[in-house]
Short mmCIF file of C-alpha atoms in Angstrom, two decimals:
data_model
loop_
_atom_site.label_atom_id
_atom_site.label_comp_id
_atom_site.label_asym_id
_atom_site.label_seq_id
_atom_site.Cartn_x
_atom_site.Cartn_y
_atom_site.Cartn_z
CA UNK A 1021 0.00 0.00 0.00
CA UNK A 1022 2.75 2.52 -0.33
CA UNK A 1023 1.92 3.87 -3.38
CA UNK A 1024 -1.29 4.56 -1.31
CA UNK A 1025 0.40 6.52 1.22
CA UNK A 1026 -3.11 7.38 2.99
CA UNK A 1027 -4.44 3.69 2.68
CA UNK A 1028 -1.35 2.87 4.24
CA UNK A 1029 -1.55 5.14 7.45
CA UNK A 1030 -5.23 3.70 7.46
CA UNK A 1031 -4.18 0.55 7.50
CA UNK A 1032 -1.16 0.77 9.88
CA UNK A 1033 -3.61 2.01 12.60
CA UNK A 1034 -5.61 -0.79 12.01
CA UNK A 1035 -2.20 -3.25 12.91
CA UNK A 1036 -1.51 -1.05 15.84
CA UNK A 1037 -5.02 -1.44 17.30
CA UNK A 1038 -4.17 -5.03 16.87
CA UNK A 1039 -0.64 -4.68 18.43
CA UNK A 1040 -2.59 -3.06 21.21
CA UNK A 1041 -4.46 -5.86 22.36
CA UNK A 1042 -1.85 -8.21 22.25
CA UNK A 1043 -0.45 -5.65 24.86
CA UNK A 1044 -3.21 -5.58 27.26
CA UNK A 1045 -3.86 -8.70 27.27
CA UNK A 1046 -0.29 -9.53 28.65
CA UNK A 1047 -0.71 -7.28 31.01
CA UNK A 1048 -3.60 -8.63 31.98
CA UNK A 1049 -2.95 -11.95 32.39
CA UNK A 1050 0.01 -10.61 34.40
CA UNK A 1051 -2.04 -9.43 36.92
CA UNK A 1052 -3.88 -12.48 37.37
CA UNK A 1053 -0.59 -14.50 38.01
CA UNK A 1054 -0.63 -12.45 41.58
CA UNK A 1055 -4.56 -13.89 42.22
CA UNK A 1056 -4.12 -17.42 40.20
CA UNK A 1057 -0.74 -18.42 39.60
CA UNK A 1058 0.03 -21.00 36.87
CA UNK A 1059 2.77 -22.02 34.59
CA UNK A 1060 0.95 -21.57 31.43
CA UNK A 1061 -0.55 -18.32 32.39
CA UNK A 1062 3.32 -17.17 32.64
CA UNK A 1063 4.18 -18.39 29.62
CA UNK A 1064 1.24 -16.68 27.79
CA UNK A 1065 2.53 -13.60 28.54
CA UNK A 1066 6.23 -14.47 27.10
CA UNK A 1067 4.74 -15.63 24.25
CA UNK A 1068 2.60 -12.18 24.24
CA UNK A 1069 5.43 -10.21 24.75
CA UNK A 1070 6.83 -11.98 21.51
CA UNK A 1071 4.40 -10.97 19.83
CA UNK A 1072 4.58 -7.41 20.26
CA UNK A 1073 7.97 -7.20 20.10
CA UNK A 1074 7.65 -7.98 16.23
CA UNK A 1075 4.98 -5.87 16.31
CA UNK A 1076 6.68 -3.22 16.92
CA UNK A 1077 9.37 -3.87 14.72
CA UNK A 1078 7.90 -4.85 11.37
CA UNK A 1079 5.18 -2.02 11.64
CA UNK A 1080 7.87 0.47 12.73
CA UNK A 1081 9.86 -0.50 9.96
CA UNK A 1082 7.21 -0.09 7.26
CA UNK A 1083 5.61 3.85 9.36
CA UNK A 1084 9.31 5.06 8.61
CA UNK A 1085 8.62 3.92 4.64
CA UNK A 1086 5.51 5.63 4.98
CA UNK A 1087 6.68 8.65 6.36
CA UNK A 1088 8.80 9.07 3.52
CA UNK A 1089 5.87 9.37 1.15
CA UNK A 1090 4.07 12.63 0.40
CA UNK A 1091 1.42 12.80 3.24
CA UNK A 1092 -1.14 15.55 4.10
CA UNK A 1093 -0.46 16.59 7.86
CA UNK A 1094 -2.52 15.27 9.47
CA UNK A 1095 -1.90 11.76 7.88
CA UNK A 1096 2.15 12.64 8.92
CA UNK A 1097 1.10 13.62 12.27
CA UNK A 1098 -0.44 10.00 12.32
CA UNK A 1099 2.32 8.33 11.45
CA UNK A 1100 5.17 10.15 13.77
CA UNK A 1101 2.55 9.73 16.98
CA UNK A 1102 2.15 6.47 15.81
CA UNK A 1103 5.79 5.51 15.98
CA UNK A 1104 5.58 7.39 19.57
CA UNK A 1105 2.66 5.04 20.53
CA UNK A 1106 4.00 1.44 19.27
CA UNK A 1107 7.23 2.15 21.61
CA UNK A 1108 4.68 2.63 24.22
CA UNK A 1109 2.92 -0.26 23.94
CA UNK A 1110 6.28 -2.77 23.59
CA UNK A 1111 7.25 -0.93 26.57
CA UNK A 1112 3.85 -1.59 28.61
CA UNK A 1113 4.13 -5.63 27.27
CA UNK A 1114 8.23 -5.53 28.59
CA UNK A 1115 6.54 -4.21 32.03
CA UNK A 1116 3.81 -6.79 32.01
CA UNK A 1117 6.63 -10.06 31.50
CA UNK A 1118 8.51 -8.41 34.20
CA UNK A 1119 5.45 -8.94 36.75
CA UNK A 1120 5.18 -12.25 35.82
CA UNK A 1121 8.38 -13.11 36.47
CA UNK A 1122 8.45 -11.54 39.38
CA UNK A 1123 5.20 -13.58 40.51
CA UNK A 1124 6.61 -16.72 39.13
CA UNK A 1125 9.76 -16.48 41.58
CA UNK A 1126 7.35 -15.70 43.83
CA UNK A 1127 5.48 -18.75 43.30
CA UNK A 1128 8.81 -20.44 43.13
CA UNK A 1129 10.61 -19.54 46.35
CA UNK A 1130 6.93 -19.51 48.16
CA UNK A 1131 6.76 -16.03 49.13
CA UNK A 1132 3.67 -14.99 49.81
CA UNK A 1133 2.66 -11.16 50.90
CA UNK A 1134 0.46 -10.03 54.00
CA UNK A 1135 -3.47 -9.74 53.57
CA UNK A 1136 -3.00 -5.88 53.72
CA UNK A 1137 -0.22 -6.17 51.15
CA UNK A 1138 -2.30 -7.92 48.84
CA UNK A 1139 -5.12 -5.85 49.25
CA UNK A 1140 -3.50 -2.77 48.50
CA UNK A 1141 -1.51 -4.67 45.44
CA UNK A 1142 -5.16 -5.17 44.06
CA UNK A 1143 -6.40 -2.45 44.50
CA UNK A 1144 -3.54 -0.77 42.93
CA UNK A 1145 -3.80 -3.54 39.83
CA UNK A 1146 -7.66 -2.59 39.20
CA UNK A 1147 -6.73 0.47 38.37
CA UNK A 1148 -3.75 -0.02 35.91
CA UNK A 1149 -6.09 -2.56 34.40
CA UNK A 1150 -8.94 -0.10 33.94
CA UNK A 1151 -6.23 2.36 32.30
CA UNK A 1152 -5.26 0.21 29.75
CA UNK A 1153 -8.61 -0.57 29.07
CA UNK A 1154 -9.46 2.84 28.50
CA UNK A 1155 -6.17 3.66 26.94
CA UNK A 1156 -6.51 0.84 24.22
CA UNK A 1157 -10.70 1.70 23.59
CA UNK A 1158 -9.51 5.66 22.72
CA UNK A 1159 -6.67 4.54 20.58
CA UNK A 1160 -9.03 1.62 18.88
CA UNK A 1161 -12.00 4.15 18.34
CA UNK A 1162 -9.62 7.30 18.31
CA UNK A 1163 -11.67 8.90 21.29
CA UNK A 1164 -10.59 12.15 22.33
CA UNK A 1165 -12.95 12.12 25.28
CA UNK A 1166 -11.78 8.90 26.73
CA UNK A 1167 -8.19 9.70 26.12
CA UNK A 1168 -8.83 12.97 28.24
CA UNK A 1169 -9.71 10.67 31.44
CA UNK A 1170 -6.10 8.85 31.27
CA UNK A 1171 -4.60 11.68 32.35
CA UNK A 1172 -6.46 11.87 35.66
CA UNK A 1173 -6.48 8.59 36.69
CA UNK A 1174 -2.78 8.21 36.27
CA UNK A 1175 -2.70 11.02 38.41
CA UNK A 1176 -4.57 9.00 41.28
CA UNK A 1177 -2.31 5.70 40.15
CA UNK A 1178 0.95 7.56 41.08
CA UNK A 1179 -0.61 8.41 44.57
CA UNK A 1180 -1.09 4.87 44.91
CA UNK A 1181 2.35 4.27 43.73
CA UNK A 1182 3.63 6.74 46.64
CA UNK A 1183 1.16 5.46 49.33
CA UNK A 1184 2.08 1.93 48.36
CA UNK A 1185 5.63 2.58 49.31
CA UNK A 1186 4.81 4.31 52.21
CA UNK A 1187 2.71 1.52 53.53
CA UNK A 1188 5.30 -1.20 53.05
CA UNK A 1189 7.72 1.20 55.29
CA UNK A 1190 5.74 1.23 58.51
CA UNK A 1191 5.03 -2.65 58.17
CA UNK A 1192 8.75 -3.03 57.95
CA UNK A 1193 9.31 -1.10 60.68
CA UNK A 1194 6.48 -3.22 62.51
CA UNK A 1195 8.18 -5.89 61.68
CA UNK A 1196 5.21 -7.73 59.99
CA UNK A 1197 7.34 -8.11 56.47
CA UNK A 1198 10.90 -8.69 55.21
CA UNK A 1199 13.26 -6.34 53.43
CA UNK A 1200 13.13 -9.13 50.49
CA UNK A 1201 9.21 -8.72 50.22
CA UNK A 1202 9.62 -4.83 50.07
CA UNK A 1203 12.12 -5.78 47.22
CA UNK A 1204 10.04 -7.27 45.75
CA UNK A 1205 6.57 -5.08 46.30
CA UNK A 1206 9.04 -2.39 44.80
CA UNK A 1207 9.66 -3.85 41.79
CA UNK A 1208 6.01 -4.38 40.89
CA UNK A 1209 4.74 -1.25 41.89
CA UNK A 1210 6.86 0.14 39.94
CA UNK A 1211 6.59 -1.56 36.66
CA UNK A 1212 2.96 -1.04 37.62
CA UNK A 1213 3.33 2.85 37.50
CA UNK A 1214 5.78 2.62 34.26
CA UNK A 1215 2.47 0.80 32.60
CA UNK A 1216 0.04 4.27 33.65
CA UNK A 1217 2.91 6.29 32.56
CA UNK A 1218 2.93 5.00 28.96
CA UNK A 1219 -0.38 4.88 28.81
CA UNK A 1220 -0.64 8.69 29.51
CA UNK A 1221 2.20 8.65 26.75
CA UNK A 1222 -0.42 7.42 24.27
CA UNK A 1223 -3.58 9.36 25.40
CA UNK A 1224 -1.52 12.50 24.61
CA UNK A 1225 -0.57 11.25 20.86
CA UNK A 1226 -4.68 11.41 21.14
CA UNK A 1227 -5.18 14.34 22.18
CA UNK A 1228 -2.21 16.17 20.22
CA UNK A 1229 -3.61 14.35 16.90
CA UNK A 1230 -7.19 15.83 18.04
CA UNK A 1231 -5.95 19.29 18.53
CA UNK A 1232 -3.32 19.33 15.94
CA UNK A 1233 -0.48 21.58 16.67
CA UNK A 1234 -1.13 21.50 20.56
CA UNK A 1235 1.83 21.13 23.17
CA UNK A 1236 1.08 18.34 25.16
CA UNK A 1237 3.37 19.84 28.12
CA UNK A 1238 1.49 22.74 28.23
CA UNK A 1239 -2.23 21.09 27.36
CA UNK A 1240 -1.12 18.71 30.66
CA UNK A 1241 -0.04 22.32 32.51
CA UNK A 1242 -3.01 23.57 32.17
CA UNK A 1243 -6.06 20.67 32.64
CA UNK A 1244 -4.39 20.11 35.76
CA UNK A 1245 -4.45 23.55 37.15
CA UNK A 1246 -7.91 25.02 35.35
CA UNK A 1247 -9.55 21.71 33.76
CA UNK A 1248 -13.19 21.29 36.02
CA UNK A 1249 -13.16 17.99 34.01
CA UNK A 1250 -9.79 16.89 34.79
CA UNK A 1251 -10.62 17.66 38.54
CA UNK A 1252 -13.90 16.21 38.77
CA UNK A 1253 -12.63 12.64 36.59
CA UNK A 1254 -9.71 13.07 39.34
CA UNK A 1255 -11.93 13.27 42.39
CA UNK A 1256 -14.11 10.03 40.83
CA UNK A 1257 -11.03 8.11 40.59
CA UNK A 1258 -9.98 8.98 44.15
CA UNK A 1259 -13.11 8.23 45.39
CA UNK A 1260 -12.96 4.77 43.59
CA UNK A 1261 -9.41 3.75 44.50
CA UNK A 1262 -8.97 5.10 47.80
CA UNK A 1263 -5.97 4.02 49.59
CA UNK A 1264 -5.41 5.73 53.07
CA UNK A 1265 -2.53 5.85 54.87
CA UNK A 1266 -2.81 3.71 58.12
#
């Protein structure tokens, strides 16, 4: 389709929609390693993150051929967010095999985390999962109004991140976990927070795409300091994932 350059950018959407799924889905099943470990679950998501990995490279290969074609701009702006966004999403399925490994040597060594642990560790998961859900639904149906929610729940998801942390410190200091579990707790959280991070990535492409020549670091500036929607999705996601220090 290269002699069709806007066919083409039509068309390498389409792949990156698919590319998207095979994303969230590893991340996905990641999460439900911590719940319902098993051996084939953990190799689903190698074999997932496989997947995307060629993604990534055989469509980024043939956007760069595309973006050497005569384009209309907005059809150009397409393609360069759309190299911006397939790095995302390899990224988010390279965070999503980390956590299962980390829950298979989990499984492995029998380590097993406190009930409060978990229960902030889920709470925290729900709502990654529900921002990939929502990140991969505005890139699939190119929703600017979706996309403009990301942004406020990863707001709420790096409070959880912080609080998280925070948590594991005074149970340490309780004495009612080991330094190896906060190791570990660590490491998940933050691949956790890497996955909201890149999907904020992506809901910007969105958004820039939407509003053409907007700066995304000055769009972000200013939802979060004048946006009544930002604050308002912001205060709903809060009010849905609360995690209080205690």
């Amino acid at each position: 389709f290269l002699e069709q350059p806007a066919f083409a950018v039509t068309q390498s959407m389409d792949v990156m929609n698919q590319m998207a799924g095979y994303s969230a889905e590893a991340l996905y099943d990641s999460l439900e390693l911590m719940k319902d470990y098993s051996d084939e679950k953990w190799q689903r998501v190698e074999a997932l993150e496989d997947i995307v990995e060629k993604y990534e490279d055989e469509l980024g290969t043939y956007l760069a051929k595309v973006s050497g074609k005569e384009l209309a701009e907005e059809d150009s702006k397409r393609v360069s967010n759309g190299l911006h966004c397939i790095g995302d999403l390899e990224r988010i399925s390279d965070h999503a095999l980390a956590i299962a490994e980390i829950y298979a040597k989990m499984h492995k060594e029998e380590m097993v985390f406190s009930d409060k642990a978990m229960a902030e560790l889920n709470l925290y998961s729900n709502a990654v999962y529900e921002i990939m859900s929502m990140t991969c639904k505005a890139l699939n149906e190119d929703d600017m109004k979706i996309a403009k929610r990301i942004e406020p729940l990863e707001e709420v998801i790096n409070g959880l991140n912080a609080t998280i942390k925070k948590q594991h410190i005074k149970r340490l200091q309780k004495g009612k976990c080991t330094i190896e579990q906060g190791f570990v707790l660590s490491d998940i959280s933050m691949n956790l927070e890497r996955v909201s991070d890149h999907c904020s990535n992506i809901a910007g492409c969105i958004i820039e795409i939407a509003h053409h020549s907007l700066d995304m670091h000055e769009y972000l500036s200013h939802i979060k300091k004048d946006d009544a929607s930002f604050k308002e999705h912001y205060e709903d996601y809060l009010a849905k994932y609360p995690l209080v220090e205690g």
